[in-house]
Amino acid sequence: MTAAGATTVRARVRAELTQEIKDTARRQMAEVGSSALSLRAVAREVGMVSSAVYRYFPSRDALLTALIIDAYESLAEVAEEAATDKRGGVTARWLRVTRAIRRWAQANPHDYALIYGSPVPGYRAPEDTVPPALRVSLVALDLLRDGVASGEVAANDSSTVPRPVHVDLERARDQFAPDVPDHVLSRGLMVWTQMFGTISFELFGHLHNVIHDYDAFFDHQMRQAGRLLVSGIAD
Amino acid sequence: MTAAGATTVRARVRAELTQEIKDTARRQMAEVGSSALSLRAVAREVGMVSSAVYRYFPSRDALLTALIIDAYESLAEVAEEAATDKRGGVTARWLRVTRAIRRWAQANPHDYALIYGSPVPGYRAPEDTVPPALRVSLVALDLLRDGVASGEVAANDSSTVPRPVHVDLERARDQFAPDVPDHVLSRGLMVWTQMFGTISFELFGHLHNVIHDYDAFFDHQMRQAGRLLVSGIAD
DNA sequence: TGTACATCAGTGAACGCGCGTTCACTGATGTAC
DNA sequence: TGTACATCAGTGAACGCGCGTTCACTGATGTAC
């Protein structure tokens, strides 16, 4: 007998196993990379026969999609958490958020590569991945909004943005960042791409033999980026 | 009989076939991605038996290495070519160079992903890939040197860089960019990571539904970056 | 120039492996009365 | 509370496929004299 609203034993076990499959897949992906992720290997480790996995995920791609969504959600959580501490204004928060993102990337390099590295060949991300991906970006956009609202980020600026760029920025503003002017959005995109570029360079080995103190380098870069963000001046 | 200095028929055919194998591998990689690159499939297309490829490349990884090196060289050539046109000073040259790099990335997205995307799982790049990779960065470093030499980039600046960052920058300066002060090198790294971040975002789909006119967006971003590079002020 | 030998390219079969997915099935859990 | 039936999880075998690499071999090209 099952009380209304309560989950049945079967449903609970199902949820647990679904999670266990995802966890195992994530750990294996950390060893072999996303493109070599194998349903059979996951099944083996979970202790079931390979065909049984199909009760939980209809295909390998569906499992990959679940991992991608989880990765975005996990990163978004970390970034949101870092953004809640509002002391020190935009520059301080920017530094906290970007540090948190980098820390997450270092702790979960394969998850990072999965979502911000080269796309998995042969895999086409479905629309389900859009909202969790957006959640990450919203942290930065909210930061901009707060900065503009508090006046820390100067909202009136003579500099204009080329027409086609303005059109795109306007659409973004209407949807996600009301009151944030073009040039602030534009600077936001600058530092945002810069941050991911820096993390990718670090994680993918492009600063090897150049930078040795990665922590100091990242902090310095992001401090400059933060200054750029609020004032348009980097150093 | 073989005249001294002249290449034997065998050597010429060997060089041609080596090239053909690489070309085929590159084209296949563009279809299936680097991690799914298969020696057997390449051999099939070239029209030889799979084991014969081992006369040319001792392993799949060796073939991958050759592709990586070729990709760096090809990009370096494009970037160097773009940098030769010195009209308009640093900002104009910066724009030309970054446009050329982006154009190359768009024309060869899988080569781009191969060298600037997530590393191929299970593959460890040997030291041979360092010089060609460096060649690309040298284009940017030379631009900085020229800018400092001509006075377009202000070399004296009160702002200092944290000690550990300074140590790393000094080493880089000694090796590749004499006379370029810390804060200029630091800004150089900012715009350099930003450029790769922007290209990666565009190519890997992270600006999907946000930016529609990618050309205009990239130009605008790189114009700002160029201004930042010479003056420390973005807009 | 001509011959004898060494080098090398390419063949074809084989080793041992792993993969995603389908399918008919058994047995356990859940539901309706 | 007890029984009959429906739903679902997991099994095990199979399909058809591709992979990297090794090895003994044939036959062509290159070299030394």
PDB file of N, CA and C in Angstrom, chain B residues 184-225:
ATOM      1  N   VAL B 184      52.387  45.871 -19.313  1.00  0.00           N
ATOM      2  CA  VAL B 184      52.031  45.667 -20.726  1.00  0.00           C
ATOM      3  C   VAL B 184      51.898  44.177 -21.021  1.00  0.00           C
ATOM      4  N   LEU B 185      52.825  43.384 -20.500  1.00  0.00           N
ATOM      5  CA  LEU B 185      52.717  41.933 -20.656  1.00  0.00           C
ATOM      6  C   LEU B 185      51.419  41.423 -20.043  1.00  0.00           C
ATOM      7  N   SER B 186      51.113  41.976 -18.888  1.00  0.00           N
ATOM      8  CA  SER B 186      49.898  41.558 -18.191  1.00  0.00           C
ATOM      9  C   SER B 186      48.652  41.873 -19.020  1.00  0.00           C
ATOM     10  N   ARG B 187      48.627  43.075 -19.575  1.00  0.00           N
ATOM     11  CA  ARG B 187      47.488  43.420 -20.443  1.00  0.00           C
ATOM     12  C   ARG B 187      47.489  42.550 -21.686  1.00  0.00           C
ATOM     13  N   GLY B 188      48.681  42.230 -22.164  1.00  0.00           N
ATOM     14  CA  GLY B 188      48.777  41.349 -23.321  1.00  0.00           C
ATOM     15  C   GLY B 188      48.124  40.002 -23.035  1.00  0.00           C
ATOM     16  N   LEU B 189      48.393  39.463 -21.862  1.00  0.00           N
ATOM     17  CA  LEU B 189      47.775  38.187 -21.491  1.00  0.00           C
ATOM     18  C   LEU B 189      46.272  38.318 -21.330  1.00  0.00           C
ATOM     19  N   MET B 190      45.836  39.482 -20.848  1.00  0.00           N
ATOM     20  CA  MET B 190      44.399  39.714 -20.717  1.00  0.00           C
ATOM     21  C   MET B 190      43.704  39.609 -22.067  1.00  0.00           C
ATOM     22  N   VAL B 191      44.211  40.352 -23.025  1.00  0.00           N
ATOM     23  CA  VAL B 191      43.506  40.378 -24.313  1.00  0.00           C
ATOM     24  C   VAL B 191      43.719  39.071 -25.083  1.00  0.00           C
ATOM     25  N   TRP B 192      44.845  38.450 -24.842  1.00  0.00           N
ATOM     26  CA  TRP B 192      45.136  37.179 -25.522  1.00  0.00           C
ATOM     27  C   TRP B 192      44.162  36.087 -25.048  1.00  0.00           C
ATOM     28  N   THR B 193      43.998  35.974 -23.735  1.00  0.00           N
ATOM     29  CA  THR B 193      43.039  34.989 -23.218  1.00  0.00           C
ATOM     30  C   THR B 193      41.615  35.378 -23.598  1.00  0.00           C
ATOM     31  N   GLN B 194      41.385  36.684 -23.646  1.00  0.00           N
ATOM     32  CA  GLN B 194      40.040  37.121 -24.024  1.00  0.00           C
ATOM     33  C   GLN B 194      39.727  36.733 -25.457  1.00  0.00           C
ATOM     34  N   MET B 195      40.719  36.903 -26.322  1.00  0.00           N
ATOM     35  CA  MET B 195      40.498  36.547 -27.724  1.00  0.00           C
ATOM     36  C   MET B 195      40.184  35.061 -27.864  1.00  0.00           C
ATOM     37  N   PHE B 196      40.975  34.212 -27.242  1.00  0.00           N
ATOM     38  CA  PHE B 196      40.712  32.776 -27.351  1.00  0.00           C
ATOM     39  C   PHE B 196      39.408  32.412 -26.663  1.00  0.00           C
ATOM     40  N   GLY B 197      39.095  33.104 -25.577  1.00  0.00           N
ATOM     41  CA  GLY B 197      37.819  32.868 -24.920  1.00  0.00           C
ATOM     42  C   GLY B 197      36.659  33.209 -25.844  1.00  0.00           C
ATOM     43  N   THR B 198      36.772  34.324 -26.531  1.00  0.00           N
ATOM     44  CA  THR B 198      35.709  34.745 -27.429  1.00  0.00           C
ATOM     45  C   THR B 198      35.548  33.782 -28.596  1.00  0.00           C
ATOM     46  N   ILE B 199      36.659  33.402 -29.196  1.00  0.00           N
ATOM     47  CA  ILE B 199      36.600  32.463 -30.324  1.00  0.00           C
ATOM     48  C   ILE B 199      36.035  31.127 -29.867  1.00  0.00           C
ATOM     49  N   SER B 200      36.490  30.655 -28.712  1.00  0.00           N
ATOM     50  CA  SER B 200      35.979  29.377 -28.205  1.00  0.00           C
ATOM     51  C   SER B 200      34.485  29.468 -27.927  1.00  0.00           C
ATOM     52  N   PHE B 201      34.065  30.544 -27.297  1.00  0.00           N
ATOM     53  CA  PHE B 201      32.641  30.729 -27.014  1.00  0.00           C
ATOM     54  C   PHE B 201      31.834  30.695 -28.309  1.00  0.00           C
ATOM     55  N   GLU B 202      32.338  31.392 -29.310  1.00  0.00           N
ATOM     56  CA  GLU B 202      31.622  31.425 -30.582  1.00  0.00           C
ATOM     57  C   GLU B 202      31.580  30.035 -31.213  1.00  0.00           C
ATOM     58  N   LEU B 203      32.725  29.402 -31.307  1.00  0.00           N
ATOM     59  CA  LEU B 203      32.810  28.108 -31.992  1.00  0.00           C
ATOM     60  C   LEU B 203      32.118  26.990 -31.232  1.00  0.00           C
ATOM     61  N   PHE B 204      32.171  27.053 -29.921  1.00  0.00           N
ATOM     62  CA  PHE B 204      31.612  25.970 -29.119  1.00  0.00           C
ATOM     63  C   PHE B 204      30.166  26.232 -28.725  1.00  0.00           C
ATOM     64  N   GLY B 205      29.603  27.315 -29.243  1.00  0.00           N
ATOM     65  CA  GLY B 205      28.166  27.519 -29.111  1.00  0.00           C
ATOM     66  C   GLY B 205      27.691  28.225 -27.854  1.00  0.00           C
ATOM     67  N   HIS B 206      28.601  28.869 -27.135  1.00  0.00           N
ATOM     68  CA  HIS B 206      28.165  29.493 -25.889  1.00  0.00           C
ATOM     69  C   HIS B 206      27.562  30.878 -26.070  1.00  0.00           C
ATOM     70  N   LEU B 207      27.607  31.368 -27.299  1.00  0.00           N
ATOM     71  CA  LEU B 207      26.978  32.660 -27.558  1.00  0.00           C
ATOM     72  C   LEU B 207      25.701  32.480 -28.378  1.00  0.00           C
ATOM     73  N   HIS B 208      25.347  31.215 -28.549  1.00  0.00           N
ATOM     74  CA  HIS B 208      24.146  30.872 -29.295  1.00  0.00           C
ATOM     75  C   HIS B 208      22.933  31.565 -28.673  1.00  0.00           C
ATOM     76  N   ASN B 209      22.131  32.171 -29.531  1.00  0.00           N
ATOM     77  CA  ASN B 209      20.924  32.888 -29.086  1.00  0.00           C
ATOM     78  C   ASN B 209      21.224  34.181 -28.338  1.00  0.00           C
ATOM     79  N   VAL B 210      22.493  34.488 -28.160  1.00  0.00           N
ATOM     80  CA  VAL B 210      22.844  35.754 -27.524  1.00  0.00           C
ATOM     81  C   VAL B 210      23.392  36.691 -28.594  1.00  0.00           C
ATOM     82  N   ILE B 211      24.448  36.256 -29.235  1.00  0.00           N
ATOM     83  CA  ILE B 211      25.024  37.036 -30.323  1.00  0.00           C
ATOM     84  C   ILE B 211      24.537  36.453 -31.650  1.00  0.00           C
ATOM     85  N   HIS B 212      24.149  37.346 -32.540  1.00  0.00           N
ATOM     86  CA  HIS B 212      23.717  36.875 -33.859  1.00  0.00           C
ATOM     87  C   HIS B 212      24.677  37.354 -34.931  1.00  0.00           C
ATOM     88  N   ASP B 213      25.150  38.572 -34.781  1.00  0.00           N
ATOM     89  CA  ASP B 213      26.128  39.077 -35.742  1.00  0.00           C
ATOM     90  C   ASP B 213      27.525  38.872 -35.143  1.00  0.00           C
ATOM     91  N   TYR B 214      28.043  37.687 -35.367  1.00  0.00           N
ATOM     92  CA  TYR B 214      29.314  37.317 -34.749  1.00  0.00           C
ATOM     93  C   TYR B 214      30.481  38.168 -35.243  1.00  0.00           C
ATOM     94  N   ASP B 215      30.451  38.505 -36.534  1.00  0.00           N
ATOM     95  CA  ASP B 215      31.541  39.316 -37.073  1.00  0.00           C
ATOM     96  C   ASP B 215      31.620  40.656 -36.348  1.00  0.00           C
ATOM     97  N   ALA B 216      30.457  41.304 -36.252  1.00  0.00           N
ATOM     98  CA  ALA B 216      30.433  42.623 -35.621  1.00  0.00           C
ATOM     99  C   ALA B 216      30.831  42.520 -34.158  1.00  0.00           C
ATOM    100  N   PHE B 217      30.349  41.492 -33.510  1.00  0.00           N
ATOM    101  CA  PHE B 217      30.659  41.320 -32.097  1.00  0.00           C
ATOM    102  C   PHE B 217      32.154  41.123 -31.884  1.00  0.00           C
ATOM    103  N   PHE B 218      32.740  40.234 -32.683  1.00  0.00           N
ATOM    104  CA  PHE B 218      34.172  39.974 -32.520  1.00  0.00           C
ATOM    105  C   PHE B 218      34.992  41.230 -32.776  1.00  0.00           C
ATOM    106  N   ASP B 219      34.672  41.919 -33.844  1.00  0.00           N
ATOM    107  CA  ASP B 219      35.402  43.144 -34.157  1.00  0.00           C
ATOM    108  C   ASP B 219      35.305  44.153 -33.019  1.00  0.00           C
ATOM    109  N   HIS B 220      34.115  44.305 -32.522  1.00  0.00           N
ATOM    110  CA  HIS B 220      33.925  45.259 -31.431  1.00  0.00           C
ATOM    111  C   HIS B 220      34.743  44.846 -30.207  1.00  0.00           C
ATOM    112  N   GLN B 221      34.665  43.585 -29.874  1.00  0.00           N
ATOM    113  CA  GLN B 221      35.419  43.088 -28.712  1.00  0.00           C
ATOM    114  C   GLN B 221      36.917  43.309 -28.906  1.00  0.00           C
ATOM    115  N   MET B 222      37.402  43.008 -30.096  1.00  0.00           N
ATOM    116  CA  MET B 222      38.833  43.112 -30.335  1.00  0.00           C
ATOM    117  C   MET B 222      39.291  44.559 -30.477  1.00  0.00           C
ATOM    118  N   ARG B 223      38.398  45.419 -30.909  1.00  0.00           N
ATOM    119  CA  ARG B 223      38.737  46.842 -30.948  1.00  0.00           C
ATOM    120  C   ARG B 223      38.905  47.362 -29.521  1.00  0.00           C
ATOM    121  N   GLN B 224      37.981  46.959 -28.675  1.00  0.00           N
ATOM    122  CA  GLN B 224      38.104  47.342 -27.259  1.00  0.00           C
ATOM    123  C   GLN B 224      39.374  46.769 -26.656  1.00  0.00           C
ATOM    124  N   ALA B 225      39.626  45.505 -26.975  1.00  0.00           N
ATOM    125  CA  ALA B 225      40.820  44.854 -26.439  1.00  0.00           C
ATOM    126  C   ALA B 225      42.074  45.573 -26.919  1.00  0.00           C
TER     127      ALA B 225
END
